[in-house]
Amino acid sequence: VQLQASGGGLAQAGGSLRLSCAVSGDIDSIKLMGWYRRSPGQRRELVATIMNAGSTNYAASVEGRFTISRENHKSTVYLQMDSLKPEDTAVYYCHSRAGWGATREYWGQGTLVTVSS
């Protein structure tokens, strides 16, 4: 599975951005997709996940502001980010857990989101 993230950039506080993650390879083996982020000096943290059945999970810090979604064939996963805050500034990484039987983790290259106050 290969992941290519895009859509990062500069936004003002209160603004919006949408991240995209293009997925290729053995898409049918994917069990879940998600987004993580790493702020300067911080550990990488979970932002949101979406399971094959469509259920979603969000970090408390983004609940109600961010929305994860995907195209029906899982070829693209999105992260709609609204009401952005300066503390959302981070490198965002697309993530996937995939495999037949045993699974492994896959990561995209990261895309930088900067939110100015």
Tab-separated table of N, CA, C and O in Angstrom:
chain	number	residue	atom	x	y	z
A	1	VAL	N	0.856	-1.181	0.000
A	1	VAL	CA	0.000	0.000	0.000
A	1	VAL	C	0.901	1.243	0.000
A	1	VAL	O	1.821	1.346	0.793
A	2	GLN	N	0.584	2.166	-0.900
A	2	GLN	CA	1.329	3.421	-0.969
A	2	GLN	C	0.365	4.572	-0.686
A	2	GLN	O	-0.774	4.546	-1.139
A	3	LEU	N	0.855	5.554	0.054
A	3	LEU	CA	0.030	6.688	0.464
A	3	LEU	C	0.716	7.989	0.054
A	3	LEU	O	1.915	8.154	0.302
A	4	GLN	N	-0.037	8.887	-0.541
A	4	GLN	CA	0.499	10.182	-0.981
A	4	GLN	C	-0.401	11.277	-0.456
A	4	GLN	O	-1.524	11.442	-0.934
A	5	ALA	N	0.088	12.016	0.517
A	5	ALA	CA	-0.697	13.085	1.128
A	5	ALA	C	-0.467	14.408	0.411
A	5	ALA	O	0.629	14.682	-0.091
A	6	SER	N	-1.506	15.235	0.391
A	6	SER	CA	-1.413	16.567	-0.198
A	6	SER	C	-2.455	17.472	0.437
A	6	SER	O	-3.331	17.004	1.171
A	7	GLY	N	-2.362	18.769	0.132
A	7	GLY	CA	-3.374	19.699	0.594
A	7	GLY	C	-2.972	20.578	1.749
A	7	GLY	O	-3.736	21.448	2.165
A	8	GLY	N	-1.790	20.389	2.297
A	8	GLY	CA	-1.354	21.247	3.384
A	8	GLY	C	-1.056	22.654	2.887
A	8	GLY	O	-1.054	22.919	1.697
A	9	GLY	N	-0.835	23.547	3.825
A	9	GLY	CA	-0.539	24.920	3.464
A	9	GLY	C	-0.750	25.844	4.633
A	9	GLY	O	-0.764	25.414	5.788
A	10	LEU	N	-0.928	27.112	4.306
A	10	LEU	CA	-1.091	28.142	5.327
A	10	LEU	C	-2.552	28.573	5.404
A	10	LEU	O	-3.195	28.782	4.370
A	11	ALA	N	-3.063	28.664	6.624
A	11	ALA	CA	-4.431	29.132	6.837
A	11	ALA	C	-4.448	30.058	8.043
A	11	ALA	O	-3.582	29.970	8.911
A	12	GLN	N	-5.441	30.916	8.077
A	12	GLN	CA	-5.627	31.778	9.239
A	12	GLN	C	-6.494	31.056	10.263
A	12	GLN	O	-7.282	30.167	9.930
A	13	ALA	N	-6.347	31.439	11.508
A	13	ALA	CA	-7.202	30.881	12.552
A	13	ALA	C	-8.662	31.104	12.180
A	13	ALA	O	-9.035	32.202	11.733
A	14	GLY	N	-9.450	30.058	12.343
A	14	GLY	CA	-10.851	30.103	11.966
A	14	GLY	C	-11.119	29.649	10.545
A	14	GLY	O	-12.282	29.474	10.160
A	15	GLY	N	-10.061	29.476	9.782
A	15	GLY	CA	-10.197	29.065	8.396
A	15	GLY	C	-10.283	27.564	8.234
A	15	GLY	O	-10.400	26.810	9.219
A	16	SER	N	-10.207	27.136	6.977
A	16	SER	CA	-10.363	25.717	6.651
A	16	SER	C	-9.295	25.263	5.664
A	16	SER	O	-8.787	26.062	4.866
A	17	LEU	N	-8.982	23.992	5.740
A	17	LEU	CA	-8.140	23.317	4.760
A	17	LEU	C	-8.656	21.902	4.595
A	17	LEU	O	-9.261	21.345	5.528
A	18	ARG	N	-8.403	21.313	3.448
A	18	ARG	CA	-8.749	19.910	3.242
A	18	ARG	C	-7.513	19.153	2.790
A	18	ARG	O	-6.900	19.518	1.780
A	19	LEU	N	-7.180	18.129	3.520
A	19	LEU	CA	-6.087	17.251	3.159
A	19	LEU	C	-6.624	16.056	2.379
A	19	LEU	O	-7.731	15.583	2.651
A	20	SER	N	-5.817	15.582	1.440
A	20	SER	CA	-6.166	14.395	0.666
A	20	SER	C	-5.046	13.376	0.786
A	20	SER	O	-3.870	13.737	0.897
A	21	CYS	N	-5.425	12.109	0.749
A	21	CYS	CA	-4.451	11.029	0.764
A	21	CYS	C	-4.820	10.076	-0.359
A	21	CYS	O	-5.860	9.405	-0.280
A	22	ALA	N	-3.996	10.039	-1.392
A	22	ALA	CA	-4.216	9.129	-2.506
A	22	ALA	C	-3.622	7.776	-2.153
A	22	ALA	O	-2.450	7.684	-1.774
A	23	VAL	N	-4.427	6.745	-2.301
A	23	VAL	CA	-4.041	5.396	-1.905
A	23	VAL	C	-3.880	4.530	-3.142
A	23	VAL	O	-4.723	4.554	-4.036
A	24	SER	N	-2.814	3.770	-3.201
A	24	SER	CA	-2.606	2.847	-4.305
A	24	SER	C	-2.034	1.543	-3.755
A	24	SER	O	-1.667	1.444	-2.596
A	25	GLY	N	-1.979	0.540	-4.619
A	25	GLY	CA	-1.491	-0.758	-4.186
A	25	GLY	C	-2.646	-1.681	-3.849
A	25	GLY	O	-3.699	-1.630	-4.471
A	26	ASP	N	-2.448	-2.513	-2.819
A	26	ASP	CA	-3.438	-3.529	-2.442
A	26	ASP	C	-4.526	-2.909	-1.573
A	26	ASP	O	-4.637	-3.167	-0.363
A	27	ILE	N	-5.360	-2.092	-2.219
A	27	ILE	CA	-6.387	-1.342	-1.492
A	27	ILE	C	-7.355	-2.269	-0.773
A	27	ILE	O	-7.820	-1.977	0.338
A	28	ASP	N	-7.657	-3.407	-1.353
A	28	ASP	CA	-8.633	-4.315	-0.756
A	28	ASP	C	-8.168	-4.897	0.572
A	28	ASP	O	-8.979	-5.425	1.338
A	29	SER	N	-6.872	-4.817	0.864
A	29	SER	CA	-6.354	-5.343	2.126
A	29	SER	C	-6.415	-4.339	3.270
A	29	SER	O	-6.089	-4.674	4.411
A	30	ILE	N	-6.852	-3.119	2.963
A	30	ILE	CA	-6.867	-2.066	3.983
A	30	ILE	C	-7.960	-2.321	5.016
A	30	ILE	O	-9.111	-2.572	4.675
A	31	LYS	N	-7.596	-2.229	6.275
A	31	LYS	CA	-8.537	-2.417	7.392
A	31	LYS	C	-9.006	-1.072	7.941
A	31	LYS	O	-10.157	-0.940	8.368
A	32	LEU	N	-8.130	-0.107	7.988
A	32	LEU	CA	-8.517	1.227	8.420
A	32	LEU	C	-7.575	2.250	7.812
A	32	LEU	O	-6.450	1.938	7.395
A	33	MET	N	-8.041	3.502	7.780
A	33	MET	CA	-7.259	4.629	7.311
A	33	MET	C	-7.327	5.721	8.367
A	33	MET	O	-8.294	5.787	9.135
A	34	GLY	N	-6.314	6.569	8.396
A	34	GLY	CA	-6.351	7.627	9.390
A	34	GLY	C	-5.367	8.736	9.102
A	34	GLY	O	-4.609	8.688	8.132
A	35	TRP	N	-5.423	9.725	9.950
A	35	TRP	CA	-4.493	10.854	9.910
A	35	TRP	C	-3.875	11.026	11.298
A	35	TRP	O	-4.569	10.940	12.320
A	36	TYR	N	-2.583	11.267	11.297
A	36	TYR	CA	-1.842	11.601	12.504
A	36	TYR	C	-1.169	12.950	12.268
A	36	TYR	O	-1.088	13.419	11.130
A	37	ARG	N	-0.686	13.550	13.324
A	37	ARG	CA	0.070	14.797	13.174
A	37	ARG	C	1.179	14.871	14.208
A	37	ARG	O	1.096	14.246	15.262
A	38	ARG	N	2.196	15.657	13.874
A	38	ARG	CA	3.303	15.905	14.806
A	38	ARG	C	3.592	17.391	14.806
A	38	ARG	O	3.969	17.952	13.764
A	39	SER	N	3.385	18.008	15.949
A	39	SER	CA	3.700	19.420	16.125
A	39	SER	C	5.161	19.553	16.537
A	39	SER	O	5.733	18.594	17.069
A	40	PRO	N	5.760	20.708	16.327
A	40	PRO	CA	7.160	20.907	16.707
A	40	PRO	C	7.400	20.575	18.180
A	40	PRO	O	6.691	21.070	19.056
A	41	GLY	N	8.356	19.699	18.450
A	41	GLY	CA	8.690	19.331	19.808
A	41	GLY	C	7.724	18.370	20.468
A	41	GLY	O	7.862	18.077	21.653
A	42	GLN	N	6.741	17.900	19.715
A	42	GLN	CA	5.738	17.008	20.288
A	42	GLN	C	5.825	15.614	19.660
A	42	GLN	O	6.424	15.429	18.609
A	43	ARG	N	5.197	14.667	20.324
A	43	ARG	CA	5.113	13.321	19.770
A	43	ARG	C	3.994	13.266	18.735
A	43	ARG	O	3.062	14.065	18.762
A	44	ARG	N	4.108	12.310	17.842
A	44	ARG	CA	3.046	12.124	16.859
A	44	ARG	C	1.771	11.698	17.564
A	44	ARG	O	1.805	10.834	18.463
A	45	GLU	N	0.645	12.259	17.165
A	45	GLU	CA	-0.624	11.954	17.811
A	45	GLU	C	-1.686	11.628	16.777
A	45	GLU	O	-1.669	12.134	15.647
A	46	LEU	N	-2.625	10.796	17.197
A	46	LEU	CA	-3.741	10.440	16.343
A	46	LEU	C	-4.669	11.627	16.172
A	46	LEU	O	-4.990	12.316	17.149
A	47	VAL	N	-5.118	11.858	14.954
A	47	VAL	CA	-6.103	12.908	14.675
A	47	VAL	C	-7.469	12.285	14.418
A	47	VAL	O	-8.460	12.652	15.059
A	48	ALA	N	-7.547	11.344	13.478
A	48	ALA	CA	-8.822	10.729	13.128
A	48	ALA	C	-8.571	9.422	12.398
A	48	ALA	O	-7.552	9.259	11.731
A	49	THR	N	-9.530	8.505	12.532
A	49	THR	CA	-9.472	7.248	11.799
A	49	THR	C	-10.847	6.932	11.224
A	49	THR	O	-11.876	7.404	11.722
A	50	ILE	N	-10.837	6.133	10.163
A	50	ILE	CA	-12.076	5.643	9.576
A	50	ILE	C	-11.886	4.165	9.269
A	50	ILE	O	-10.896	3.762	8.653
A	51	MET	N	-12.828	3.345	9.742
A	51	MET	CA	-12.754	1.916	9.535
A	51	MET	C	-13.409	1.534	8.220
A	51	MET	O	-14.118	2.328	7.603
A	52	ASN	N	-13.214	0.292	7.816
A	52	ASN	CA	-13.822	-0.190	6.566
A	52	ASN	C	-15.335	-0.040	6.580
A	52	ASN	O	-15.948	0.277	5.554
A	53	ALA	N	-15.939	-0.279	7.735
A	53	ALA	CA	-17.398	-0.186	7.834
A	53	ALA	C	-17.879	1.257	7.869
A	53	ALA	O	-19.087	1.495	7.846
A	54	GLY	N	-16.947	2.195	7.943
A	54	GLY	CA	-17.314	3.602	7.898
A	54	GLY	C	-17.319	4.305	9.242
A	54	GLY	O	-17.498	5.523	9.299
A	55	SER	N	-17.135	3.571	10.321
A	55	SER	CA	-17.122	4.219	11.629
A	55	SER	C	-15.874	5.085	11.762
A	55	SER	O	-14.817	4.756	11.226
A	56	THR	N	-16.013	6.189	12.477
A	56	THR	CA	-14.925	7.149	12.612
A	56	THR	C	-14.590	7.388	14.078
A	56	THR	O	-15.402	7.145	14.976
A	57	ASN	N	-13.381	7.883	14.290
A	57	ASN	CA	-12.915	8.181	15.636
A	57	ASN	C	-12.051	9.431	15.547
A	57	ASN	O	-11.270	9.576	14.595
A	58	TYR	N	-12.193	10.333	16.519
A	58	TYR	CA	-11.461	11.598	16.488
A	58	TYR	C	-10.771	11.852	17.822
A	58	TYR	O	-11.268	11.479	18.889
A	59	ALA	N	-9.658	12.550	17.742
A	59	ALA	CA	-9.032	13.056	18.955
A	59	ALA	C	-9.943	14.121	19.556
A	59	ALA	O	-10.624	14.852	18.830
A	60	ALA	N	-9.947	14.202	20.872
A	60	ALA	CA	-10.818	15.168	21.541
A	60	ALA	C	-10.522	16.598	21.093
A	60	ALA	O	-11.423	17.433	21.007
A	61	SER	N	-9.274	16.868	20.761
A	61	SER	CA	-8.876	18.227	20.391
A	61	SER	C	-9.425	18.675	19.040
A	61	SER	O	-9.435	19.871	18.746
A	62	VAL	N	-9.878	17.737	18.204
A	62	VAL	CA	-10.382	18.096	16.881
A	62	VAL	C	-11.850	17.718	16.692
A	62	VAL	O	-12.451	18.053	15.666
A	63	GLU	N	-12.431	17.019	17.660
A	63	GLU	CA	-13.820	16.585	17.569
A	63	GLU	C	-14.717	17.785	17.293
A	63	GLU	O	-14.608	18.827	17.960
A	64	GLY	N	-15.595	17.649	16.290
A	64	GLY	CA	-16.514	18.721	15.950
A	64	GLY	C	-15.949	19.745	14.985
A	64	GLY	O	-16.689	20.574	14.458
A	65	ARG	N	-14.642	19.706	14.736
A	65	ARG	CA	-14.015	20.649	13.805
A	65	ARG	C	-13.455	19.951	12.566
A	65	ARG	O	-13.444	20.532	11.482
A	66	PHE	N	-12.978	18.733	12.738
A	66	PHE	CA	-12.391	17.974	11.635
A	66	PHE	C	-13.328	16.829	11.240
A	66	PHE	O	-14.026	16.267	12.088
A	67	THR	N	-13.297	16.489	9.951
A	67	THR	CA	-14.103	15.386	9.451
A	67	THR	C	-13.266	14.515	8.536
A	67	THR	O	-12.687	15.024	7.565
A	68	ILE	N	-13.205	13.228	8.839
A	68	ILE	CA	-12.500	12.280	7.975
A	68	ILE	C	-13.531	11.589	7.094
A	68	ILE	O	-14.633	11.248	7.549
A	69	SER	N	-13.183	11.381	5.823
A	69	SER	CA	-14.077	10.697	4.908
A	69	SER	C	-13.241	10.004	3.845
A	69	SER	O	-12.029	10.211	3.750
A	70	ARG	N	-13.876	9.204	3.036
A	70	ARG	CA	-13.139	8.501	1.992
A	70	ARG	C	-14.044	8.272	0.799
A	70	ARG	O	-15.269	8.277	0.910
A	71	GLU	N	-13.432	8.049	-0.366
A	71	GLU	CA	-14.185	7.630	-1.527
A	71	GLU	C	-14.567	6.165	-1.328
A	71	GLU	O	-13.925	5.437	-0.572
A	72	ASN	N	-15.634	5.734	-2.019
A	72	ASN	CA	-16.192	4.408	-1.765
A	72	ASN	C	-15.180	3.279	-1.938
A	72	ASN	O	-15.213	2.294	-1.211
A	73	HIS	N	-14.284	3.403	-2.888
A	73	HIS	CA	-13.317	2.333	-3.103
A	73	HIS	C	-12.023	2.550	-2.339
A	73	HIS	O	-11.012	1.921	-2.608
A	74	LYS	N	-12.054	3.440	-1.364
A	74	LYS	CA	-10.918	3.680	-0.474
A	74	LYS	C	-9.696	4.216	-1.197
A	74	LYS	O	-8.594	4.169	-0.664
A	75	SER	N	-9.874	4.720	-2.437
A	75	SER	CA	-8.712	5.181	-3.178
A	75	SER	C	-8.234	6.549	-2.727
A	75	SER	O	-7.105	6.940	-3.030
A	76	THR	N	-9.087	7.288	-2.029
A	76	THR	CA	-8.709	8.595	-1.500
A	76	THR	C	-9.372	8.798	-0.146
A	76	THR	O	-10.553	8.491	0.018
A	77	VAL	N	-8.595	9.294	0.792
A	77	VAL	CA	-9.120	9.623	2.114
A	77	VAL	C	-8.904	11.113	2.342
A	77	VAL	O	-7.846	11.646	1.975
A	78	TYR	N	-9.887	11.765	2.920
A	78	TYR	CA	-9.835	13.206	3.121
A	78	TYR	C	-9.869	13.544	4.613
A	78	TYR	O	-10.423	12.794	5.425
A	79	LEU	N	-9.318	14.685	4.912
A	79	LEU	CA	-9.466	15.258	6.246
A	79	LEU	C	-9.876	16.713	6.049
A	79	LEU	O	-9.054	17.542	5.650
A	80	GLN	N	-11.150	16.992	6.280
A	80	GLN	CA	-11.654	18.363	6.219
A	80	GLN	C	-11.423	19.010	7.572
A	80	GLN	O	-11.909	18.516	8.589
A	81	MET	N	-10.685	20.108	7.564
A	81	MET	CA	-10.327	20.785	8.809
A	81	MET	C	-10.958	22.169	8.814
A	81	MET	O	-10.611	23.020	7.984
A	82	ASP	N	-11.890	22.380	9.710
A	82	ASP	CA	-12.580	23.666	9.847
A	82	ASP	C	-12.263	24.285	11.199
A	82	ASP	O	-11.777	23.610	12.105
A	83	SER	N	-12.563	25.557	11.317
A	83	SER	CA	-12.318	26.287	12.574
A	83	SER	C	-10.902	26.036	13.078
A	83	SER	O	-10.678	25.729	14.256
A	84	LEU	N	-9.959	26.180	12.183
A	84	LEU	CA	-8.568	25.890	12.525
A	84	LEU	C	-8.053	26.804	13.619
A	84	LEU	O	-8.442	27.977	13.717
A	85	LYS	N	-7.162	26.241	14.432
A	85	LYS	CA	-6.528	26.974	15.520
A	85	LYS	C	-5.012	26.929	15.333
A	85	LYS	O	-4.497	25.987	14.726
A	86	PRO	N	-4.296	27.901	15.878
A	86	PRO	CA	-2.829	27.858	15.773
A	86	PRO	C	-2.233	26.552	16.295
A	86	PRO	O	-1.225	26.077	15.751
A	87	GLU	N	-2.850	25.953	17.294
A	87	GLU	CA	-2.328	24.694	17.836
A	87	GLU	C	-2.533	23.500	16.914
A	87	GLU	O	-2.050	22.410	17.198
A	88	ASP	N	-3.247	23.711	15.800
A	88	ASP	CA	-3.364	22.657	14.791
A	88	ASP	C	-2.147	22.621	13.870
A	88	ASP	O	-2.034	21.724	13.023
A	89	THR	N	-1.266	23.596	14.008
A	89	THR	CA	-0.048	23.622	13.198
A	89	THR	C	0.771	22.363	13.443
A	89	THR	O	1.116	22.048	14.587
A	90	ALA	N	1.057	21.633	12.360
A	90	ALA	CA	1.760	20.361	12.481
A	90	ALA	C	2.025	19.804	11.091
A	90	ALA	O	1.475	20.290	10.097
A	91	VAL	N	2.851	18.777	11.052
A	91	VAL	CA	2.958	17.952	9.854
A	91	VAL	C	1.932	16.832	10.004
A	91	VAL	O	1.926	16.127	11.021
A	92	TYR	N	1.086	16.700	9.005
A	92	TYR	CA	0.019	15.707	9.026
A	92	TYR	C	0.412	14.517	8.162
A	92	TYR	O	0.860	14.689	7.021
A	93	TYR	N	0.202	13.324	8.720
A	93	TYR	CA	0.581	12.096	8.040
A	93	TYR	C	-0.644	11.216	7.797
A	93	TYR	O	-1.448	10.986	8.713
A	94	CYS	N	-0.724	10.728	6.582
A	94	CYS	CA	-1.738	9.748	6.244
A	94	CYS	C	-1.257	8.378	6.712
A	94	CYS	O	-0.064	8.057	6.584
A	95	HIS	N	-2.163	7.587	7.224
A	95	HIS	CA	-1.809	6.285	7.791
A	95	HIS	C	-2.797	5.221	7.330
A	95	HIS	O	-3.981	5.495	7.121
A	96	SER	N	-2.302	4.002	7.199
A	96	SER	CA	-3.166	2.876	6.874
A	96	SER	C	-2.680	1.631	7.596
A	96	SER	O	-1.486	1.452	7.810
A	97	ARG	N	-3.618	0.806	7.977
A	97	ARG	CA	-3.310	-0.530	8.497
A	97	ARG	C	-3.891	-1.517	7.504
A	97	ARG	O	-5.097	-1.483	7.207
A	98	ALA	N	-3.051	-2.383	6.962
A	98	ALA	CA	-3.502	-3.251	5.881
A	98	ALA	C	-2.793	-4.593	5.939
A	98	ALA	O	-1.721	-4.730	6.544
A	99	GLY	N	-3.393	-5.568	5.284
A	99	GLY	CA	-2.786	-6.888	5.191
A	99	GLY	C	-3.824	-7.978	5.213
A	99	GLY	O	-4.945	-7.770	5.674
A	100	TRP	N	-3.439	-9.136	4.719
A	100	TRP	CA	-4.283	-10.321	4.739
A	100	TRP	C	-3.758	-11.235	5.845
A	100	TRP	O	-2.662	-11.740	5.772
A	101	GLY	N	-4.558	-11.415	6.899
A	101	GLY	CA	-4.055	-12.123	8.066
A	101	GLY	C	-3.306	-11.123	8.937
A	101	GLY	O	-3.895	-10.244	9.535
A	102	ALA	N	-1.984	-11.243	9.001
A	102	ALA	CA	-1.195	-10.258	9.749
A	102	ALA	C	-1.225	-8.910	9.043
A	102	ALA	O	-1.162	-8.845	7.820
A	103	THR	N	-1.345	-7.837	9.820
A	103	THR	CA	-1.385	-6.498	9.224
A	103	THR	C	-0.100	-5.741	9.548
A	103	THR	O	0.648	-6.118	10.440
A	104	ARG	N	0.135	-4.676	8.785
A	104	ARG	CA	1.251	-3.787	9.061
A	104	ARG	C	0.795	-2.357	8.840
A	104	ARG	O	-0.268	-2.114	8.277
A	105	GLU	N	1.623	-1.427	9.327
A	105	GLU	CA	1.294	-0.016	9.241
A	105	GLU	C	1.989	0.605	8.025
A	105	GLU	O	3.144	0.293	7.730
A	106	TYR	N	1.257	1.510	7.363
A	106	TYR	CA	1.809	2.241	6.233
A	106	TYR	C	1.652	3.734	6.482
A	106	TYR	O	0.638	4.171	7.044
A	107	TRP	N	2.636	4.520	6.026
A	107	TRP	CA	2.626	5.963	6.251
A	107	TRP	C	2.907	6.718	4.972
A	107	TRP	O	3.750	6.294	4.169
A	108	GLY	N	2.207	7.849	4.817
A	108	GLY	CA	2.533	8.774	3.752
A	108	GLY	C	3.674	9.670	4.175
A	108	GLY	O	4.181	9.584	5.300
A	109	GLN	N	4.061	10.586	3.299
A	109	GLN	CA	5.260	11.381	3.522
A	109	GLN	C	5.033	12.599	4.395
A	109	GLN	O	5.991	13.218	4.816
A	110	GLY	N	3.804	12.946	4.695
A	110	GLY	CA	3.529	14.110	5.527
A	110	GLY	C	3.299	15.369	4.714
A	110	GLY	O	3.946	15.592	3.692
A	111	THR	N	2.392	16.180	5.208
A	111	THR	CA	2.115	17.473	4.584
A	111	THR	C	1.969	18.514	5.699
A	111	THR	O	1.312	18.266	6.710
A	112	LEU	N	2.613	19.668	5.504
A	112	LEU	CA	2.678	20.673	6.560
A	112	LEU	C	1.450	21.575	6.541
A	112	LEU	O	1.079	22.112	5.492
A	113	VAL	N	0.841	21.735	7.706
A	113	VAL	CA	-0.260	22.668	7.909
A	113	VAL	C	0.195	23.725	8.907
A	113	VAL	O	0.640	23.387	10.005
A	114	THR	N	0.081	24.981	8.505
A	114	THR	CA	0.464	26.088	9.379
A	114	THR	C	-0.740	27.001	9.555
A	114	THR	O	-1.323	27.463	8.561
A	115	VAL	N	-1.114	27.244	10.795
A	115	VAL	CA	-2.261	28.098	11.098
A	115	VAL	C	-1.763	29.328	11.833
A	115	VAL	O	-1.173	29.230	12.908
A	116	SER	N	-2.011	30.484	11.248
A	116	SER	CA	-1.565	31.742	11.855
A	116	SER	C	-2.686	32.356	12.686
A	116	SER	O	-3.861	32.211	12.375
A	117	SER	N	-2.296	33.055	13.735
A	117	SER	CA	-3.303	33.670	14.616
A	117	SER	C	-3.692	35.048	14.136
A	117	SER	O	-3.089	35.612	13.235
